[in-house]
């Protein structure tokens, strides 16, 4: 099912010209564009096949300023519920998201802050540890 009318329009009408430039409200990090309004994520102009949870986690991590998001912050923002000290859902979603970013040969990656949470890094501008 489609979450909103804008998504239906995007599917029905070819609006590739409109998607060439990031829309207002879109977050860009290098060649990564996260457009929450249109519910789309692309790397180097190619759409990434992300689930809603993966897209929402990536949108949170990509939102400025880039920082470490705790498991609790991610869970409450993405799942919209109180965090019950179980990071399994967050970890599982991040694992799938990492695989899809690797498959797209993206230079951005989700980096772990052990015992705390995750951050988004651009390997081209930040050295990987």
PDB file of C-alpha atoms in Angstrom:
ATOM      1  CA  UNK A   1       0.000   0.000   0.000  1.00  0.00           C
ATOM      2  CA  UNK A   2       1.049   3.591  -0.504  1.00  0.00           C
ATOM      3  CA  UNK A   3       1.607   5.711   2.596  1.00  0.00           C
ATOM      4  CA  UNK A   4       0.452   8.970   1.012  1.00  0.00           C
ATOM      5  CA  UNK A   5      -0.811  10.661  -2.147  1.00  0.00           C
ATOM      6  CA  UNK A   6       2.629  11.980  -3.069  1.00  0.00           C
ATOM      7  CA  UNK A   7       3.999   8.433  -3.254  1.00  0.00           C
ATOM      8  CA  UNK A   8       1.077   7.372  -5.468  1.00  0.00           C
ATOM      9  CA  UNK A   9       1.801  10.289  -7.813  1.00  0.00           C
ATOM     10  CA  UNK A  10       5.500   9.390  -7.933  1.00  0.00           C
ATOM     11  CA  UNK A  11       4.607   5.839  -8.974  1.00  0.00           C
ATOM     12  CA  UNK A  12       1.999   6.865 -11.538  1.00  0.00           C
ATOM     13  CA  UNK A  13       3.805   9.768 -13.160  1.00  0.00           C
ATOM     14  CA  UNK A  14       7.372   9.886 -14.392  1.00  0.00           C
ATOM     15  CA  UNK A  15       8.865  12.705 -12.363  1.00  0.00           C
ATOM     16  CA  UNK A  16      12.532  11.892 -12.912  1.00  0.00           C
ATOM     17  CA  UNK A  17      13.258  15.533 -13.736  1.00  0.00           C
ATOM     18  CA  UNK A  18      11.962  16.551 -10.328  1.00  0.00           C
ATOM     19  CA  UNK A  19      14.065  13.912  -8.579  1.00  0.00           C
ATOM     20  CA  UNK A  20      17.290  15.031 -10.253  1.00  0.00           C
ATOM     21  CA  UNK A  21      17.799  17.720  -7.619  1.00  0.00           C
ATOM     22  CA  UNK A  22      17.146  17.212  -3.921  1.00  0.00           C
ATOM     23  CA  UNK A  23      13.743  18.513  -2.927  1.00  0.00           C
ATOM     24  CA  UNK A  24      13.265  20.952  -0.085  1.00  0.00           C
ATOM     25  CA  UNK A  25      13.570  19.024   3.128  1.00  0.00           C
ATOM     26  CA  UNK A  26      15.873  16.423   1.619  1.00  0.00           C
ATOM     27  CA  UNK A  27      19.171  15.710   3.340  1.00  0.00           C
ATOM     28  CA  UNK A  28      22.244  15.154   1.196  1.00  0.00           C
ATOM     29  CA  UNK A  29      25.530  13.687   2.358  1.00  0.00           C
ATOM     30  CA  UNK A  30      27.895  13.371  -0.564  1.00  0.00           C
ATOM     31  CA  UNK A  31      26.015  11.366  -3.185  1.00  0.00           C
ATOM     32  CA  UNK A  32      23.452  10.117  -0.652  1.00  0.00           C
ATOM     33  CA  UNK A  33      20.071  11.853  -0.767  1.00  0.00           C
ATOM     34  CA  UNK A  34      17.418  11.082   1.830  1.00  0.00           C
ATOM     35  CA  UNK A  35      14.092  12.634   0.893  1.00  0.00           C
ATOM     36  CA  UNK A  36      11.626  11.883   3.678  1.00  0.00           C
ATOM     37  CA  UNK A  37       8.869  13.912   2.040  1.00  0.00           C
ATOM     38  CA  UNK A  38       8.926  11.673  -1.028  1.00  0.00           C
ATOM     39  CA  UNK A  39       9.966   8.648   1.052  1.00  0.00           C
ATOM     40  CA  UNK A  40      12.939   7.992  -1.213  1.00  0.00           C
ATOM     41  CA  UNK A  41      16.637   7.383  -0.691  1.00  0.00           C
ATOM     42  CA  UNK A  42      19.176   7.415  -3.489  1.00  0.00           C
ATOM     43  CA  UNK A  43      22.885   6.867  -3.863  1.00  0.00           C
ATOM     44  CA  UNK A  44      24.570   8.513  -6.873  1.00  0.00           C
ATOM     45  CA  UNK A  45      21.156   9.044  -8.457  1.00  0.00           C
ATOM     46  CA  UNK A  46      20.041   5.416  -8.078  1.00  0.00           C
ATOM     47  CA  UNK A  47      17.109   4.639  -5.797  1.00  0.00           C
ATOM     48  CA  UNK A  48      17.935   2.356  -2.868  1.00  0.00           C
ATOM     49  CA  UNK A  49      15.358  -0.366  -2.110  1.00  0.00           C
ATOM     50  CA  UNK A  50      14.947   0.394   1.585  1.00  0.00           C
ATOM     51  CA  UNK A  51      12.107  -0.581   3.879  1.00  0.00           C
ATOM     52  CA  UNK A  52      10.364   2.159   5.848  1.00  0.00           C
ATOM     53  CA  UNK A  53      12.345   1.297   8.972  1.00  0.00           C
ATOM     54  CA  UNK A  54      15.675   1.295   7.107  1.00  0.00           C
ATOM     55  CA  UNK A  55      14.819   4.618   5.455  1.00  0.00           C
ATOM     56  CA  UNK A  56      13.753   6.181   8.757  1.00  0.00           C
ATOM     57  CA  UNK A  57      16.923   5.007  10.535  1.00  0.00           C
ATOM     58  CA  UNK A  58      19.042   6.384   7.692  1.00  0.00           C
ATOM     59  CA  UNK A  59      17.105   9.678   7.720  1.00  0.00           C
ATOM     60  CA  UNK A  60      17.768  10.065  11.442  1.00  0.00           C
ATOM     61  CA  UNK A  61      21.467   9.241  11.091  1.00  0.00           C
ATOM     62  CA  UNK A  62      21.860  11.601   8.096  1.00  0.00           C
ATOM     63  CA  UNK A  63      20.091  14.538   9.726  1.00  0.00           C
ATOM     64  CA  UNK A  64      22.402  17.427  10.574  1.00  0.00           C
ATOM     65  CA  UNK A  65      24.438  17.732  12.588  1.00  0.00           C
ATOM     66  CA  UNK A  66      25.959  14.285  12.085  1.00  0.00           C
ATOM     67  CA  UNK A  67      26.370  12.686  15.496  1.00  0.00           C
ATOM     68  CA  UNK A  68      26.102   9.422  17.381  1.00  0.00           C
ATOM     69  CA  UNK A  69      22.498   8.417  17.901  1.00  0.00           C
ATOM     70  CA  UNK A  70      21.888   6.223  20.947  1.00  0.00           C
ATOM     71  CA  UNK A  71      19.834   3.051  20.598  1.00  0.00           C
ATOM     72  CA  UNK A  72      17.133   4.756  22.656  1.00  0.00           C
ATOM     73  CA  UNK A  73      17.035   7.879  20.450  1.00  0.00           C
ATOM     74  CA  UNK A  74      16.824   5.808  17.259  1.00  0.00           C
ATOM     75  CA  UNK A  75      14.175   3.494  18.650  1.00  0.00           C
ATOM     76  CA  UNK A  76      11.966   6.283  19.926  1.00  0.00           C
ATOM     77  CA  UNK A  77      12.319   8.282  16.689  1.00  0.00           C
ATOM     78  CA  UNK A  78      11.869   5.419  14.212  1.00  0.00           C
ATOM     79  CA  UNK A  79       9.520   3.057  16.031  1.00  0.00           C
ATOM     80  CA  UNK A  80       7.689   5.829  17.891  1.00  0.00           C
ATOM     81  CA  UNK A  81       7.542   3.854  21.124  1.00  0.00           C
ATOM     82  CA  UNK A  82       9.269   3.817  24.482  1.00  0.00           C
ATOM     83  CA  UNK A  83      12.638   2.089  24.410  1.00  0.00           C
ATOM     84  CA  UNK A  84      12.675  -1.033  26.593  1.00  0.00           C
ATOM     85  CA  UNK A  85      16.468  -1.481  26.815  1.00  0.00           C
ATOM     86  CA  UNK A  86      16.450  -4.030  23.968  1.00  0.00           C
ATOM     87  CA  UNK A  87      18.471  -2.872  20.979  1.00  0.00           C
ATOM     88  CA  UNK A  88      17.722  -6.000  18.885  1.00  0.00           C
ATOM     89  CA  UNK A  89      15.261  -4.238  16.542  1.00  0.00           C
ATOM     90  CA  UNK A  90      17.675  -1.351  15.976  1.00  0.00           C
ATOM     91  CA  UNK A  91      20.627  -3.693  15.384  1.00  0.00           C
ATOM     92  CA  UNK A  92      18.659  -5.859  12.959  1.00  0.00           C
ATOM     93  CA  UNK A  93      17.517  -2.854  10.929  1.00  0.00           C
ATOM     94  CA  UNK A  94      21.035  -1.382  10.856  1.00  0.00           C
ATOM     95  CA  UNK A  95      22.460  -4.737   9.710  1.00  0.00           C
ATOM     96  CA  UNK A  96      20.095  -4.807   6.704  1.00  0.00           C
ATOM     97  CA  UNK A  97      20.749  -1.113   5.995  1.00  0.00           C
ATOM     98  CA  UNK A  98      24.522  -1.665   6.005  1.00  0.00           C
ATOM     99  CA  UNK A  99      24.192  -4.538   3.532  1.00  0.00           C
ATOM    100  CA  UNK A 100      22.119  -2.408   1.148  1.00  0.00           C
ATOM    101  CA  UNK A 101      24.587   0.493   1.347  1.00  0.00           C
ATOM    102  CA  UNK A 102      27.440  -1.955   0.595  1.00  0.00           C
ATOM    103  CA  UNK A 103      25.498  -3.426  -2.333  1.00  0.00           C
ATOM    104  CA  UNK A 104      25.117   0.093  -3.750  1.00  0.00           C
ATOM    105  CA  UNK A 105      28.891   0.696  -3.353  1.00  0.00           C
ATOM    106  CA  UNK A 106      28.081   3.695  -1.194  1.00  0.00           C
ATOM    107  CA  UNK A 107      30.950   5.482   0.512  1.00  0.00           C
ATOM    108  CA  UNK A 108      28.668   6.368   3.417  1.00  0.00           C
ATOM    109  CA  UNK A 109      28.399   3.770   6.140  1.00  0.00           C
ATOM    110  CA  UNK A 110      26.704   3.214   9.464  1.00  0.00           C
ATOM    111  CA  UNK A 111      29.416   3.080  12.103  1.00  0.00           C
ATOM    112  CA  UNK A 112      28.964   1.562  15.553  1.00  0.00           C
ATOM    113  CA  UNK A 113      29.675   3.442  18.727  1.00  0.00           C
ATOM    114  CA  UNK A 114      30.113   0.340  20.872  1.00  0.00           C
ATOM    115  CA  UNK A 115      27.540   0.094  23.627  1.00  0.00           C
ATOM    116  CA  UNK A 116      26.013   3.453  22.693  1.00  0.00           C
ATOM    117  CA  UNK A 117      24.489   3.476  19.205  1.00  0.00           C
ATOM    118  CA  UNK A 118      25.313   4.423  15.628  1.00  0.00           C
ATOM    119  CA  UNK A 119      26.473   7.272  13.450  1.00  0.00           C
ATOM    120  CA  UNK A 120      26.657   7.870   9.719  1.00  0.00           C
ATOM    121  CA  UNK A 121      30.082   8.507   8.239  1.00  0.00           C
ATOM    122  CA  UNK A 122      31.278   9.365   4.757  1.00  0.00           C
ATOM    123  CA  UNK A 123      34.401   7.286   4.122  1.00  0.00           C
ATOM    124  CA  UNK A 124      35.586   9.857   1.562  1.00  0.00           C
ATOM    125  CA  UNK A 125      35.724  12.693   4.074  1.00  0.00           C
ATOM    126  CA  UNK A 126      36.145  10.822   7.370  1.00  0.00           C
ATOM    127  CA  UNK A 127      38.722   8.115   7.883  1.00  0.00           C
ATOM    128  CA  UNK A 128      37.243   4.734   8.757  1.00  0.00           C
ATOM    129  CA  UNK A 129      38.394   3.267  12.067  1.00  0.00           C
TER     130      UNK A 129
END
